[in-house]
Amino acid sequence: MMFAALVILYSGYSAFAFEDSLKVNDQKSFDLVLSDVSNSTKITLADQRNNTLFEKTIKEGESFMKTFNLELLPSGKYKVEIENATRIKSYLFEVDTDSLLMADARTKEIYKPIVHEKGSAVYVTQFSPENKPLYIAIFNDRNELLHEETLKGRIDLGKIYDFSKSENGLYRFYLESNGKSYDELVYVEK
């Protein structure tokens, strides 16, 4: 399989953004508000062992508002994650015996890699403001590794893979970035 690759710039991530607001109310509760969700969005509250305590998916165009009362939770570290198709935003906080500690500095935002196909070309892009590398591995429908590489050194990472000389069929793109992995299946047809 031959790959012709071109580097592309992709800075349109703000078009996919969701607006959210997290406000600490008192010693052990906070409000979470998401308005006009731009695409399907998942909200998760988890403890430090990654046990899910709350999970909800909001559909495109909907809004979400909930007060989280943490009085009955044991002391420890927790996180709220808001995830959509293009990014994951995490709020990290700690509950101790009499308060909820949350600081804006403990908010983490990760932009996910995006894979899409058009004809015999497959585009892989990622906005990486912290210049984190993006590992890409491409497999055929028999799970044979066809190509692998790591993109790095830029804020806007991107590559176009040319499948015009490849067989029609299903290909799996395995991606790793920011400590998370993603699998994307793409059907290529010339």
XYZ file of C-alpha atoms in Angstrom:
190
model
C 0.000 0.000 0.000
C 1.342 3.414 -0.956
C 0.551 6.508 1.061
C 0.981 9.986 -0.281
C 0.823 12.287 2.686
C 0.411 16.028 2.829
C 0.498 18.106 5.949
C -2.637 20.178 6.412
C -3.610 22.857 8.854
C -6.909 22.627 10.634
C -7.878 25.369 13.028
C -11.661 25.207 12.814
C -12.123 23.494 16.169
C -13.895 26.485 17.700
C -16.823 25.787 15.377
C -17.409 22.545 17.259
C -17.168 24.107 20.727
C -19.669 23.715 23.492
C -20.212 26.341 26.138
C -20.253 25.198 29.726
C -20.339 26.714 33.156
C -19.423 25.106 36.448
C -20.096 27.107 39.611
C -19.359 26.045 43.182
C -22.427 26.932 45.288
C -21.444 26.185 48.824
C -19.207 23.861 50.769
C -20.215 20.618 49.051
C -22.233 21.317 45.912
C -21.804 22.776 42.439
C -23.988 23.624 39.445
C -23.142 22.455 35.937
C -24.836 24.190 33.004
C -24.400 23.389 29.309
C -26.363 25.447 26.838
C -27.117 24.743 23.204
C -24.954 21.649 22.862
C -23.425 21.577 19.347
C -23.224 17.788 19.051
C -23.876 14.775 21.258
C -22.130 15.407 24.585
C -21.451 13.061 27.495
C -21.134 14.245 31.096
C -19.400 11.958 33.604
C -18.645 12.341 37.312
C -16.009 9.845 38.511
C -13.897 9.195 41.590
C -10.100 8.850 41.700
C -10.343 5.137 40.798
C -12.364 6.048 37.675
C -15.599 4.594 39.109
C -18.479 6.366 37.386
C -20.840 8.047 39.865
C -22.980 9.890 37.289
C -23.258 9.724 33.501
C -25.594 11.440 31.062
C -25.581 11.997 27.306
C -27.123 15.202 25.969
C -28.253 15.340 22.365
C -27.433 18.091 19.896
C -29.424 21.276 20.481
C -30.396 20.355 24.057
C -29.315 22.097 27.251
C -28.373 20.620 30.624
C -28.508 21.990 34.162
C -27.887 20.020 37.353
C -26.823 20.700 40.913
C -24.417 18.070 42.207
C -24.613 17.634 45.985
C -21.461 15.904 47.222
C -22.236 15.789 50.965
C -22.405 12.002 51.088
C -19.201 11.384 49.121
C -16.121 10.274 51.063
C -13.078 12.539 51.112
C -10.999 12.160 47.959
C -10.333 13.363 44.433
C -13.040 13.494 41.761
C -13.481 14.750 38.212
C -16.276 15.927 35.975
C -15.679 15.250 32.268
C -17.602 16.870 29.439
C -16.891 15.043 26.181
C -18.132 15.590 22.645
C -16.857 14.532 19.220
C -13.929 16.952 19.221
C -12.798 17.548 22.796
C -12.787 16.469 26.426
C -12.907 19.050 29.202
C -12.124 17.843 32.744
C -12.733 19.669 35.997
C -10.644 18.182 38.805
C -11.646 18.741 42.411
C -11.197 17.396 45.893
C -13.752 16.748 48.622
C -12.531 16.836 52.198
C -14.444 16.520 55.465
C -16.087 19.938 55.269
C -15.529 21.493 51.846
C -15.249 21.152 48.101
C -11.974 22.437 46.693
C -11.933 23.335 43.013
C -9.567 25.639 41.184
C -9.696 26.890 37.595
C -6.034 25.923 37.298
C -7.130 22.304 37.676
C -9.262 22.381 34.530
C -7.853 20.306 31.673
C -8.977 20.433 28.052
C -7.974 17.881 25.431
C -8.788 18.130 21.735
C -9.520 14.762 20.180
C -8.152 13.696 16.788
C -10.667 13.810 13.942
C -10.746 11.244 11.137
C -12.929 11.600 8.050
C -12.848 10.302 4.520
C -13.680 11.844 1.189
C -13.466 9.522 -1.763
C -10.112 7.766 -1.645
C -8.541 10.232 0.801
C -8.641 9.969 4.591
C -7.949 13.106 6.632
C -6.556 12.943 10.174
C -6.387 16.241 12.087
C -5.885 17.364 15.661
C -5.585 20.714 17.398
C -2.758 20.318 19.920
C -2.165 23.598 21.814
C 0.330 21.881 24.131
C 2.257 20.422 21.154
C 1.499 16.846 22.221
C 2.336 14.150 19.626
C -0.308 12.152 17.760
C 0.456 8.478 17.079
C -1.372 6.999 14.065
C -1.543 3.307 13.107
C -3.585 2.120 10.121
C -4.893 -1.459 9.875
C -6.773 -3.281 7.102
C -9.882 -5.446 7.647
C -7.620 -8.436 8.492
C -6.072 -6.363 11.329
C -2.705 -6.183 9.550
C -0.651 -3.072 10.294
C -0.260 -1.102 7.050
C 1.322 2.110 8.271
C 2.299 3.871 11.491
C 3.809 7.219 12.347
C 3.843 9.952 14.967
C 2.986 13.543 14.101
C 4.542 16.157 16.384
C 6.023 19.614 16.697
C 2.981 21.662 15.692
C -0.169 23.082 17.210
C -2.237 21.970 14.201
C -1.400 18.370 13.361
C -2.699 16.828 10.177
C -2.140 14.365 7.412
C -3.979 13.244 4.285
C -3.682 9.559 3.412
C -4.184 8.620 -0.237
C -5.960 5.273 -0.655
C -6.414 5.591 -4.461
C -4.077 2.627 -5.077
C -5.511 0.539 -2.238
C -8.373 -1.927 -2.122
C -11.864 -0.702 -1.349
C -12.841 -1.689 2.141
C -12.830 -1.046 5.839
C -9.728 0.391 7.508
C -9.102 1.010 11.207
C -7.249 4.097 12.375
C -5.825 3.636 15.877
C -4.797 6.965 17.407
C -3.052 7.885 20.669
C -2.763 11.401 22.056
C -2.681 13.037 25.493
C -2.726 9.653 27.242
C -5.948 8.554 25.530
C -6.533 6.161 22.638
C -9.163 6.267 19.896
C -10.329 3.790 17.247
C -11.948 5.076 14.076
C -13.318 2.832 11.336
C -13.340 4.234 7.820
C -14.777 2.660 4.692
C -12.685 3.685 1.676
C -14.261 3.509 -1.754
C -12.755 4.806 -4.968
